[in-house]
mmCIF file of C-alpha atoms and ligand atoms in Angstrom:
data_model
loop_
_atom_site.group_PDB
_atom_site.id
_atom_site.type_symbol
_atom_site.label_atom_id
_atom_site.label_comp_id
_atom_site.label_asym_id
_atom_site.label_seq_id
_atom_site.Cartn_x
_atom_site.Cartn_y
_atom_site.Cartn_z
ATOM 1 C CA UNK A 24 27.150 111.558 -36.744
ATOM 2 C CA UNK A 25 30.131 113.789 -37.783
ATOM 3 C CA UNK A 26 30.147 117.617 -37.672
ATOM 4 C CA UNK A 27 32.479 120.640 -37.923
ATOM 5 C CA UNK A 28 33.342 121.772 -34.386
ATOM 6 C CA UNK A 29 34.799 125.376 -33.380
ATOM 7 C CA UNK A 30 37.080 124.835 -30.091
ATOM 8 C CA UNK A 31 39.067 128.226 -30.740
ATOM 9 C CA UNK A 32 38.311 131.207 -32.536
ATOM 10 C CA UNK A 33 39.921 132.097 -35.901
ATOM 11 C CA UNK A 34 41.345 128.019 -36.148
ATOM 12 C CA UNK A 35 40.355 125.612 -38.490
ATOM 13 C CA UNK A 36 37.006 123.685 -37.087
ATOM 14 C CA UNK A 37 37.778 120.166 -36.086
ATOM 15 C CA UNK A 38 35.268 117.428 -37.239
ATOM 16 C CA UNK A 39 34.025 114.908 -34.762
ATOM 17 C CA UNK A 40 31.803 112.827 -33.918
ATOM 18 C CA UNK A 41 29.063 114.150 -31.738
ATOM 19 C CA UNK A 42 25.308 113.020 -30.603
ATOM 20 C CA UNK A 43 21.945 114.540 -30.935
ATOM 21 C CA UNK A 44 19.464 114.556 -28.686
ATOM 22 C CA UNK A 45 15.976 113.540 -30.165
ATOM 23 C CA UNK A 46 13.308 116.309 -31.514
ATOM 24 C CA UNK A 47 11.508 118.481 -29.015
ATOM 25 C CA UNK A 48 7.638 118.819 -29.742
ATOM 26 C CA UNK A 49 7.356 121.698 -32.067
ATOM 27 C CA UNK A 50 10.820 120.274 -33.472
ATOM 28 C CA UNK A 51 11.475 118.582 -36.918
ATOM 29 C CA UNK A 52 15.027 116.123 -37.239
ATOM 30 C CA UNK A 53 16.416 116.887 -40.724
ATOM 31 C CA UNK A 54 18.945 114.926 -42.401
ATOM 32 C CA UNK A 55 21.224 117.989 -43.957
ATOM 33 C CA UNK A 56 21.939 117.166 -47.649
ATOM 34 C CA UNK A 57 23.963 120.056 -48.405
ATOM 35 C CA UNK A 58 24.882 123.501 -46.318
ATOM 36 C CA UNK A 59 26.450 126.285 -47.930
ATOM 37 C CA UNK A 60 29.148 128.686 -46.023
ATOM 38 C CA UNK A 61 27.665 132.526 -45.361
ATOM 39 C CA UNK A 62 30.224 135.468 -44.462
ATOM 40 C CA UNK A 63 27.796 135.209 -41.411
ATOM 41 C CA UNK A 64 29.222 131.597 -40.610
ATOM 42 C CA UNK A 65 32.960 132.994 -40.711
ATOM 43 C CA UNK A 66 32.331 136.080 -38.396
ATOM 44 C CA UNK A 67 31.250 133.375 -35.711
ATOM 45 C CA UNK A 68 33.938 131.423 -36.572
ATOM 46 C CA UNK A 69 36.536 133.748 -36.366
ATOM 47 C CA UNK A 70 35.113 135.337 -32.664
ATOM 48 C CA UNK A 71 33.655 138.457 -34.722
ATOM 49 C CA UNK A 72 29.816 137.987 -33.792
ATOM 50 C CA UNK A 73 31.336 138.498 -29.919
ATOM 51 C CA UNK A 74 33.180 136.035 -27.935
ATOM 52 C CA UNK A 75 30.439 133.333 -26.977
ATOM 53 C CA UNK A 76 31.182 130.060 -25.254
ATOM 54 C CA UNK A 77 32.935 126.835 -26.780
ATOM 55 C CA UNK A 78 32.864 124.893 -28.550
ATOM 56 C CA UNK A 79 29.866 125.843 -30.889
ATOM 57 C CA UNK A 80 28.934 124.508 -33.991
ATOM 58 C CA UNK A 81 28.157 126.714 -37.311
ATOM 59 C CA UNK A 82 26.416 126.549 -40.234
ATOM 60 C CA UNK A 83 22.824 127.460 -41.282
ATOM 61 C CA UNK A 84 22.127 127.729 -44.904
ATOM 62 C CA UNK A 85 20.402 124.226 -44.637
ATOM 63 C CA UNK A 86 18.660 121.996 -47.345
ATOM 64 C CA UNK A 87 17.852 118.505 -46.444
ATOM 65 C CA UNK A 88 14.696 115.848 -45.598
ATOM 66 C CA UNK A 89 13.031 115.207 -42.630
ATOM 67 C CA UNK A 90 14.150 112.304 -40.769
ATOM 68 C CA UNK A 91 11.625 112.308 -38.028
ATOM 69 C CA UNK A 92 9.124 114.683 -36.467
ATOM 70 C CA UNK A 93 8.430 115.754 -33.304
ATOM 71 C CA UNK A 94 4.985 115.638 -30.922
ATOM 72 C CA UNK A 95 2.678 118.086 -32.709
ATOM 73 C CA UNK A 96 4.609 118.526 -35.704
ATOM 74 C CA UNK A 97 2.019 118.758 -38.813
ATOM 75 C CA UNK A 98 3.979 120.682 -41.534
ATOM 76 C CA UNK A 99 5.889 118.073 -42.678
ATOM 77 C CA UNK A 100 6.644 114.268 -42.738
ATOM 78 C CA UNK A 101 9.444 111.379 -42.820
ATOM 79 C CA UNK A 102 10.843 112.061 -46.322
ATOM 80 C CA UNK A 103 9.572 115.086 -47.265
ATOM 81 C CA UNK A 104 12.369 117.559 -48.654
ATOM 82 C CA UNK A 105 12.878 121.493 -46.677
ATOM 83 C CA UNK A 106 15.032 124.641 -46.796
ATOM 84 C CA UNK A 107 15.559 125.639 -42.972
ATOM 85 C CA UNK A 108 15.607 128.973 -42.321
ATOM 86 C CA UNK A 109 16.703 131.380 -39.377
ATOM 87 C CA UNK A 110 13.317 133.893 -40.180
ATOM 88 C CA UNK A 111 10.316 131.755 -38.850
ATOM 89 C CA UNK A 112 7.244 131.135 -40.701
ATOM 90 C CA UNK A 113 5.360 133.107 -37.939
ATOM 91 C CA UNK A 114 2.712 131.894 -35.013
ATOM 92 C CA UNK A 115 -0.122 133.462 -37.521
ATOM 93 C CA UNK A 116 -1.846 135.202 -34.400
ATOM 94 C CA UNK A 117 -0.002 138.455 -33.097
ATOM 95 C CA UNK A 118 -0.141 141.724 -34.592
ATOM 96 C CA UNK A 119 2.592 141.629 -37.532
ATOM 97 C CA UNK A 120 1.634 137.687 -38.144
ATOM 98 C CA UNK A 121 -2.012 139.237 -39.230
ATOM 99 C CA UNK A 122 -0.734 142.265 -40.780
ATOM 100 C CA UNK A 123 1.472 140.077 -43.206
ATOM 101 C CA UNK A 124 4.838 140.826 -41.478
ATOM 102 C CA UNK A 125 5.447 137.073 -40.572
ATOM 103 C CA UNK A 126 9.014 138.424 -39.998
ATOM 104 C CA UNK A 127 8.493 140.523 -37.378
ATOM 105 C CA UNK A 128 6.385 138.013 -35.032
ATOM 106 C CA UNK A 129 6.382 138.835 -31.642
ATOM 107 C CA UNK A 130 6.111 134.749 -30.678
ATOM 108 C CA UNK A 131 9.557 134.143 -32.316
ATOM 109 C CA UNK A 132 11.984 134.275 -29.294
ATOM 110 C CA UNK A 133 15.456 133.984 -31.420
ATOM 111 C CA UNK A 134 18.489 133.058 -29.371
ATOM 112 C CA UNK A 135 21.246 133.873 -31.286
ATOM 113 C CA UNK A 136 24.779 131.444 -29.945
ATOM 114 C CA UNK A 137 22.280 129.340 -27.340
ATOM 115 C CA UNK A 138 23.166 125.728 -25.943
ATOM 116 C CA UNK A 139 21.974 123.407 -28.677
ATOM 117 C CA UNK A 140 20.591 119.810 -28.471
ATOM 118 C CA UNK A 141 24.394 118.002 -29.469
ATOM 119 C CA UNK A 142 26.849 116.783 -27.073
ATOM 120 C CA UNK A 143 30.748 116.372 -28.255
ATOM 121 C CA UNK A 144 32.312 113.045 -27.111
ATOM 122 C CA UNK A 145 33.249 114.375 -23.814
ATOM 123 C CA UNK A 146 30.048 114.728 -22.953
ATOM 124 C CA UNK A 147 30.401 118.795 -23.301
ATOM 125 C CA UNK A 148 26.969 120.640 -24.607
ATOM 126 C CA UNK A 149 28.090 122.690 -27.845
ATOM 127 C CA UNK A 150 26.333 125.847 -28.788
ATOM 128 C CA UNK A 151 25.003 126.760 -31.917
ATOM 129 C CA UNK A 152 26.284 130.212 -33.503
ATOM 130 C CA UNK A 153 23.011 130.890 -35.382
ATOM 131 C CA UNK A 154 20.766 129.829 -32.575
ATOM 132 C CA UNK A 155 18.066 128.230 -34.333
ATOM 133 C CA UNK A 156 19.948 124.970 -35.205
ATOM 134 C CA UNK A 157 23.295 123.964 -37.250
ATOM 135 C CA UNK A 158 24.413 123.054 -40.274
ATOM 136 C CA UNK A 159 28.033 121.441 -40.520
ATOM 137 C CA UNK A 160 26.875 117.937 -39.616
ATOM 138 C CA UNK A 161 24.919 115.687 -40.465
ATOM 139 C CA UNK A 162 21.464 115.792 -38.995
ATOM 140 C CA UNK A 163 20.089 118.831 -36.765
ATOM 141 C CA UNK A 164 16.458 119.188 -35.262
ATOM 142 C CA UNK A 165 14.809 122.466 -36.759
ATOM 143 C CA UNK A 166 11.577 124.032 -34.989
ATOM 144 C CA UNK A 167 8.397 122.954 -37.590
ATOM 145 C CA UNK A 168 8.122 127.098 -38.266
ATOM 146 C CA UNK A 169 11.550 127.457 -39.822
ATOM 147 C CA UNK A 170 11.138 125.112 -42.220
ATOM 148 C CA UNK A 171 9.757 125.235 -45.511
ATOM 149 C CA UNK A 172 8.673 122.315 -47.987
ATOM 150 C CA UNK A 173 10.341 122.234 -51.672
ATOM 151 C CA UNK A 174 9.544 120.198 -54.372
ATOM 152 C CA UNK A 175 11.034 116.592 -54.958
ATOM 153 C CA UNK A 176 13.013 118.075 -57.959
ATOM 154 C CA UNK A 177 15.028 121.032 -56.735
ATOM 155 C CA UNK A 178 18.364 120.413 -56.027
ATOM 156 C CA UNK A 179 19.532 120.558 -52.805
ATOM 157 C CA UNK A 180 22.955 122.648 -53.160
ATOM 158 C CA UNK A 181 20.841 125.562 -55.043
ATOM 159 C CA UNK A 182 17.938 124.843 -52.539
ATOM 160 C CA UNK A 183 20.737 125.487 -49.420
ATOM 161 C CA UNK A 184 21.433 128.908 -50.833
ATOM 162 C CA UNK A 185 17.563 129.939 -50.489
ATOM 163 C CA UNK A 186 17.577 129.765 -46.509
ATOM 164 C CA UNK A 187 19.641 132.778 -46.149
ATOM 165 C CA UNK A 188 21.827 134.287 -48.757
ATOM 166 C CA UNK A 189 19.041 134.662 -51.875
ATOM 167 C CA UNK A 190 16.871 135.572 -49.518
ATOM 168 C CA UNK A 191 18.892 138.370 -47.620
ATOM 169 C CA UNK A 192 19.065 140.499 -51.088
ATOM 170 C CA UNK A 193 16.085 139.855 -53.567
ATOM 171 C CA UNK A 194 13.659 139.785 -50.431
ATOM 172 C CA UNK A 195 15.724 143.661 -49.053
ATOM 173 C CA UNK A 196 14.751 144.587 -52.419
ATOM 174 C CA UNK A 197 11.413 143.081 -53.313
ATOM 175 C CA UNK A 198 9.813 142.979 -49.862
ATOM 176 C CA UNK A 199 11.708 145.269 -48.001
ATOM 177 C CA UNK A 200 11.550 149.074 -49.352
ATOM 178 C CA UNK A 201 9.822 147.588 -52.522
ATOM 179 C CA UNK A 202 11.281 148.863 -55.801
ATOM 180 C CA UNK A 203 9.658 150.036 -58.609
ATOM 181 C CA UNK A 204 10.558 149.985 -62.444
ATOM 182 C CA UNK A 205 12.596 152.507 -63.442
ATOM 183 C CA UNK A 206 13.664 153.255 -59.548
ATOM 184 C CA UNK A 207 17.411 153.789 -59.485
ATOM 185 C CA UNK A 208 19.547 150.848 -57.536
ATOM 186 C CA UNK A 209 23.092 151.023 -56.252
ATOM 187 C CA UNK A 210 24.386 147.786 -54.623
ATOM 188 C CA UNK A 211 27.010 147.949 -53.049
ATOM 189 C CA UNK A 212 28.949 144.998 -52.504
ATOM 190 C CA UNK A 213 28.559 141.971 -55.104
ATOM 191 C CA UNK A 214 28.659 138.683 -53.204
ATOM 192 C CA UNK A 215 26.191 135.996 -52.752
ATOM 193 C CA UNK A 216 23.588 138.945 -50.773
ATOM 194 C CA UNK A 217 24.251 141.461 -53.589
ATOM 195 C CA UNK A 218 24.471 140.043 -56.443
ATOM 196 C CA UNK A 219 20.829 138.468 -55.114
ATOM 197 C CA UNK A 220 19.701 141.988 -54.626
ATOM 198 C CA UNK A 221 21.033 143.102 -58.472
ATOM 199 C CA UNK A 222 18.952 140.138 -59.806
ATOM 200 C CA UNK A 223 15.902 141.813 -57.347
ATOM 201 C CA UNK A 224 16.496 144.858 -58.854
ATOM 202 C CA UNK A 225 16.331 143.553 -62.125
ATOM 203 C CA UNK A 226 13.779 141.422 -61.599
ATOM 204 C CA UNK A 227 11.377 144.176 -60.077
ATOM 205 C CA UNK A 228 12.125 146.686 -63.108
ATOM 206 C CA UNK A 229 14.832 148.937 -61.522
ATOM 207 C CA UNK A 230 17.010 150.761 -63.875
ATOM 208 C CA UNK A 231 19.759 151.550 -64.093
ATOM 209 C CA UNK A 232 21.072 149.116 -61.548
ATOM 210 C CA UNK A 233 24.610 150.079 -60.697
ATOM 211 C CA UNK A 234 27.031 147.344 -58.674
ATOM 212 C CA UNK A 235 30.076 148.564 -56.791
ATOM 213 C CA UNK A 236 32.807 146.759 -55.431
ATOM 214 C CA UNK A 237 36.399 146.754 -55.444
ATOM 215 C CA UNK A 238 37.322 144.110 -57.649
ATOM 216 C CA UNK A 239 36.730 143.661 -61.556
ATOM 217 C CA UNK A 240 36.099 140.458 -61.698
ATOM 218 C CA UNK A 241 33.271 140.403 -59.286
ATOM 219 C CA UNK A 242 31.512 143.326 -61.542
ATOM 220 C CA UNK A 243 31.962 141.253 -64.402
ATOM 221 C CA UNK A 244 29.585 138.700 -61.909
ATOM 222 C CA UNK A 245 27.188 141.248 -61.531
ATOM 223 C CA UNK A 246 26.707 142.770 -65.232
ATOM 224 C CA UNK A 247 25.564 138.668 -65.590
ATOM 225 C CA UNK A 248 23.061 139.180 -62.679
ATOM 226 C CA UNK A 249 21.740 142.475 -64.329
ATOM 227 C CA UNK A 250 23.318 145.258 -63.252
ATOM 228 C CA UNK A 251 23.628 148.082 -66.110
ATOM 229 C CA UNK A 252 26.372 149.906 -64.733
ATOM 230 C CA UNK A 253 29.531 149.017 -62.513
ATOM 231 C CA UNK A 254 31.853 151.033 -60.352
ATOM 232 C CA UNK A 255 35.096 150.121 -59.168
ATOM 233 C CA UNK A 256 35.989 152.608 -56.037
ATOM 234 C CA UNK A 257 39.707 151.739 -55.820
ATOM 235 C CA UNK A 258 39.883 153.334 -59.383
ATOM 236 C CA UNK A 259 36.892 155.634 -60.025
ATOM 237 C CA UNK A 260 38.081 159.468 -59.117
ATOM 238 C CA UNK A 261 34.863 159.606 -57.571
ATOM 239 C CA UNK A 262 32.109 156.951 -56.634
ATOM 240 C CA UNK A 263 29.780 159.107 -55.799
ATOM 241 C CA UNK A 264 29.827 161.647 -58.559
ATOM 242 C CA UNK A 265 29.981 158.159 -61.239
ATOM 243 C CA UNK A 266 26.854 157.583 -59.175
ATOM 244 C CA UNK A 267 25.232 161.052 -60.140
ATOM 245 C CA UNK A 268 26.648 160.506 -63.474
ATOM 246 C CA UNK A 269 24.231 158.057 -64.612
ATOM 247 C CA UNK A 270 21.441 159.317 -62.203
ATOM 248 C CA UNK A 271 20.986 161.965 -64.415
ATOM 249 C CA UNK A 272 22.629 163.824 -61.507
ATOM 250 C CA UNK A 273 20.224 163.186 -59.034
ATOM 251 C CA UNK A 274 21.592 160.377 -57.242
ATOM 252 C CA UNK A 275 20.292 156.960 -56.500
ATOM 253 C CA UNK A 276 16.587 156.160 -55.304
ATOM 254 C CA UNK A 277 18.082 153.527 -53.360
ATOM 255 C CA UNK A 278 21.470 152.344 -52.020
ATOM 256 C CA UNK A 279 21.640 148.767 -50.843
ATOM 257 C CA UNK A 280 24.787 147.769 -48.519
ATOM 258 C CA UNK A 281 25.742 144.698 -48.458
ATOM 259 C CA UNK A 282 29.090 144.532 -46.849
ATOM 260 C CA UNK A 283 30.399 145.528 -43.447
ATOM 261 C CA UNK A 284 32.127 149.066 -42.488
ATOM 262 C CA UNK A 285 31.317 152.554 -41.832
ATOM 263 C CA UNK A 286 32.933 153.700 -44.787
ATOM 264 C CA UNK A 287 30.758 151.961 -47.278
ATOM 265 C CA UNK A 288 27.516 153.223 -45.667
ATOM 266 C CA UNK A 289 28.815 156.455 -45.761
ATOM 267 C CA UNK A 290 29.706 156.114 -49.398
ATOM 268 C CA UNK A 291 26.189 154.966 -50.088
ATOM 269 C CA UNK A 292 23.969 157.664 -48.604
ATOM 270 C CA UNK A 293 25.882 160.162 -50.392
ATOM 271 C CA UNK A 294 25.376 158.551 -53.780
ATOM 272 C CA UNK A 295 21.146 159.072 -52.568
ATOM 273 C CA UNK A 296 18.482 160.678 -54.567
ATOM 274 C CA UNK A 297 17.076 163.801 -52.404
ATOM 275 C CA UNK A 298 14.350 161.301 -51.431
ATOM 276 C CA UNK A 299 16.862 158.102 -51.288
ATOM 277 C CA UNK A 300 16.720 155.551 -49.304
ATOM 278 C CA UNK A 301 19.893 153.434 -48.344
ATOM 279 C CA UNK A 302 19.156 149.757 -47.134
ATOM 280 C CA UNK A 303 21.721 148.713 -44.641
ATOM 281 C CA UNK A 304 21.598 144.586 -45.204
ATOM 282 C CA UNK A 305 25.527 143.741 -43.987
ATOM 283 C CA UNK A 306 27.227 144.900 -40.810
ATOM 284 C CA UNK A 307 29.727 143.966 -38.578
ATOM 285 C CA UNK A 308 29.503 144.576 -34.689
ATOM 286 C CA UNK A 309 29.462 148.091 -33.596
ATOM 287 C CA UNK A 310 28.971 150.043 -36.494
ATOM 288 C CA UNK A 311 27.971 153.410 -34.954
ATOM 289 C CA UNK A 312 27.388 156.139 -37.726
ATOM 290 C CA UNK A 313 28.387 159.177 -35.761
ATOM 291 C CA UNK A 314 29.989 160.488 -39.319
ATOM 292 C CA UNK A 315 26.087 161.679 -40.247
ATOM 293 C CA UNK A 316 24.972 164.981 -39.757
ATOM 294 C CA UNK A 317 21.105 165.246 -38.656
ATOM 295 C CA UNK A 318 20.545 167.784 -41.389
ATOM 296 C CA UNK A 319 21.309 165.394 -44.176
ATOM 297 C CA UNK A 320 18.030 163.700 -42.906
ATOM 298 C CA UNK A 321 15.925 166.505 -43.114
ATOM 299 C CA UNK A 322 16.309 166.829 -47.121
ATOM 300 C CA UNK A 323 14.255 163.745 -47.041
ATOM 301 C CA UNK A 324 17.466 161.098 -47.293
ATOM 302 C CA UNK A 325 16.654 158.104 -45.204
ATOM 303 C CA UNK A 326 18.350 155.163 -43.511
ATOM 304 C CA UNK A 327 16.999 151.403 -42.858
ATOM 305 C CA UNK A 328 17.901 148.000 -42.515
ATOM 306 C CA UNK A 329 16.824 144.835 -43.651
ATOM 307 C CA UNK A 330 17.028 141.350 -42.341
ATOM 308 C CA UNK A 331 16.965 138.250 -44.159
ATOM 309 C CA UNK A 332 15.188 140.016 -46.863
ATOM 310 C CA UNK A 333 11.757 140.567 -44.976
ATOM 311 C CA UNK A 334 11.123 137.137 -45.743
ATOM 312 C CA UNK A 335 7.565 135.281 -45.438
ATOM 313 C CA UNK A 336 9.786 132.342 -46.215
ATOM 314 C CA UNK A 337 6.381 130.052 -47.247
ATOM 315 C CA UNK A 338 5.502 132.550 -49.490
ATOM 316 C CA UNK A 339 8.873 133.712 -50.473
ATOM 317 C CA UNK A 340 11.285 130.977 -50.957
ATOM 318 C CA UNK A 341 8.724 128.886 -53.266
ATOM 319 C CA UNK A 342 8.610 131.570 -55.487
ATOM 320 C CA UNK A 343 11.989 131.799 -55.829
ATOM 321 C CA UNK A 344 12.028 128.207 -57.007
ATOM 322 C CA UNK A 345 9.474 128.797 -59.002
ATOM 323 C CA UNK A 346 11.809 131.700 -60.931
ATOM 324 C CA UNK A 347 14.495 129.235 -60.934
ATOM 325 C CA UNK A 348 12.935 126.557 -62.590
ATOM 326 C CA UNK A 349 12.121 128.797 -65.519
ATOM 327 C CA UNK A 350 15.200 130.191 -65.538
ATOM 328 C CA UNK A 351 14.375 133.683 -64.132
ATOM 329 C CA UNK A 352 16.842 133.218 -61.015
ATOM 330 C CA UNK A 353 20.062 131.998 -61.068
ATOM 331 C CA UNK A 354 21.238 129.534 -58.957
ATOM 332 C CA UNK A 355 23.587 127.787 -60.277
ATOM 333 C CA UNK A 356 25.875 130.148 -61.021
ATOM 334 C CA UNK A 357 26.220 131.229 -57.715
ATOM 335 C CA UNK A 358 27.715 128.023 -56.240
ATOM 336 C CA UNK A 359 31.436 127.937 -56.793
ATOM 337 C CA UNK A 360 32.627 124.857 -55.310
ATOM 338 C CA UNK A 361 31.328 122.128 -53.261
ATOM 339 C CA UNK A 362 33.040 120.154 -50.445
ATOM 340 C CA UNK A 363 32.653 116.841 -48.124
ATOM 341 C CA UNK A 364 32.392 117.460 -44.588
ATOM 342 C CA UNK A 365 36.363 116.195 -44.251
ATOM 343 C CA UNK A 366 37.275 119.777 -46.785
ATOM 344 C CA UNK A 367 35.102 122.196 -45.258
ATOM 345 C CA UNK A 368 38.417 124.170 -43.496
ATOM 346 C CA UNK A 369 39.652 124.460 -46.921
ATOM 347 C CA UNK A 370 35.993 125.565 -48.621
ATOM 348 C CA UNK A 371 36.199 128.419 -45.179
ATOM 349 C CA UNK A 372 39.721 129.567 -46.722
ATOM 350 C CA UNK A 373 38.685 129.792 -50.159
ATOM 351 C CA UNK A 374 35.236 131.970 -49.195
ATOM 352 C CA UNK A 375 37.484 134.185 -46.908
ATOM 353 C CA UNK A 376 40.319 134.488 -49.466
ATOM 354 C CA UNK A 377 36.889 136.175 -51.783
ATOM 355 C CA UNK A 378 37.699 133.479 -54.450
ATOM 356 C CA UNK A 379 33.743 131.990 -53.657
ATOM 357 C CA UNK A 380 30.140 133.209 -54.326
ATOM 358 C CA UNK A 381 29.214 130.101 -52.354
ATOM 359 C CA UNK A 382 30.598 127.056 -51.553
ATOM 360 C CA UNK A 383 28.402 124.232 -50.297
ATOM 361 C CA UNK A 384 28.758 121.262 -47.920
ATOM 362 C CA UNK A 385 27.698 118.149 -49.379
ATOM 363 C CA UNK A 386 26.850 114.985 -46.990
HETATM 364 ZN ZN1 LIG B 13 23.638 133.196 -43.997
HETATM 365 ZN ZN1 LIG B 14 3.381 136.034 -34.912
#
């Protein structure tokens, strides 16, 4: 089977041929239909997630069918079609498991950049940059837990972007601090996770929903996904007084950050309500926010994250389809381009270069 190999940091991935080993018990072999490139993807690629060992393969916005099951695999069967996902479905026994936070399980032991079950042609074990399994190739084995079923009828590009991206910014919004209609939203950022939290927003009642980015055309994006307002911060005077502008001065309930940098988490608390709450979704390594004063706290501002949405991806991701399918989420518009295996170093350049919302491997 082919896949996209990493043998140097910030190069273009070389594709090879490479072997698998068979399913583990517990594990499910999927034959990947179509992966879509995350930003997540490119920081491994380019050594930004930390300098692990090579060569490593990428990829993990998965959407495929099962090929063959492991021992004690029950979920699933030859044929059926699955999202794979990084957030587990949960053991269903320990403490957040019962108290509905599948996410946080205590039994899910995530490796992130571990020794994965392929071997390159010289014999060399590569690892897998998201841990759980890998997506630029043609087949990967997926523990039973991260998988979840979809129905026969969903297509498998729009069902690729569900495992991560969609997730990552309706779920931050919907699941995570939970927002209520009429609750102000600023999202900040409007790629693949934010314009998924603007249609969260929108979907959950929020208003007014105000995107910011730095380029135009990307606001245009997100007026389409339902934001009311847009600011541009390489032209407005002031972002943060815009922000009070249409707050009716107060500031925003919430602030949701989708992009990596100091600066624009900054930015966002300071566009919060008195009793805002700013939802830190994208980082980079070593973000340390020594710019915040303690006291800014005390008024009742608050700070959190939010990974992959909060997903109970069972729960979660067949609703989403659900919305799809009658045309309350948009899918389609979020896929820009899609690539054979042989193109994916040119569907890389094209999402770094910002052209992309997604672009999606098909095999
Ligand atoms: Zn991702
Ligand atoms: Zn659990």
């Amino acid at each position: 089977m082919k896949a996209a190999i990493c043998y140097e940091f910030g190069k273009p991935l070389v594709i090879e041929e490479v072997t698998l080993e068979p399913p583990e018990k517990g594990e499910v072999k999927v034959r990947i239909v179509a992966t879509a490139i995350c930003h997540s993807d490119i920081h491994s690629i380019k050594g930004e997630h930390g300098a692990c060992k090579l060569p490593a393969l990428p990829g993990h916005e998965v959407a495929g069918y099962v090929e063959e099951v492991g021992e004690n695999v029950k979920y699933v069967q030859p044929g059926d079609p699955v999202v794979c996902c990084l957030v587990r479905a949960g053991c269903g026994q320990c403490y957040y498991c019962i108290t509905g936070l599948p996410n946080f399980c205590e039994n899910w032991n995530f490796e992130f950049q571990r020794p994965g079950p392929y071997l390159n042609k010289n014999g060399e074990r590569l690892i897998l940059f998201a841990g759980l399994y890998a997506g630029f190739v043609e087949y990967t084995n997926v523990p039973e837990d991260a998988l979840v079923k979809i129905p026969k009828d969903m297509p498998m590009d729009r069902a690729a972007l569900l495992a991560c991206g969609v997730i990552s910014g309706f779920g931050a919004v919907v699941n995570g601090v939970k927002v209520k209609p009429f609750e102000s939203a600023v999202v900040m950022g409007t790629g693949g996770v934010g314009l998924n939290a603007i249609q969260g927003a929108a979907f959950v009642g929020a208003h007014p929903i105000i995107a910011v980015d730095v380029l135009d055309n990307k606001l245009e994006v997100a007026r389409a996904f339902g934001a009311t307002h847009t600011i541009n911060v390489t032209k407005a005077s002031d972002p943060i007084e815009a922000v009070k502008k249409i707050t009716y001065g107060r500031g925003s309930d919430y602030a949701f950050i989708t992009v990596a940098g100091i600066e624009p988490k900054r930015q966002g608390f300071l566009m919060l309500a008195k009793n805002g709450i700013e939802v830190i979704i994208g980082h980079g390594m070593n973000e340390f926010l020594s710019s915040f004063d303690a006291v800014e706290f005390v008024g009742g501002r608050s700070i959190t994250g939010c990974a992959m949405g909060a997903s109970r991806i069972r729960i979660d991701i067949p609703r989403l389809i659900e919305l799809y399918q009658v045309g309350r989420l948009k899918l389609d518009e979020l896929i820009t381009g899609r690539y054979p295996l042989e193109r994916i170093n040119e569907a890389i350049e094209s999402t770094v270069r910002g052209e992309a919302l997604r672009n999606v491997i098909i095999f």
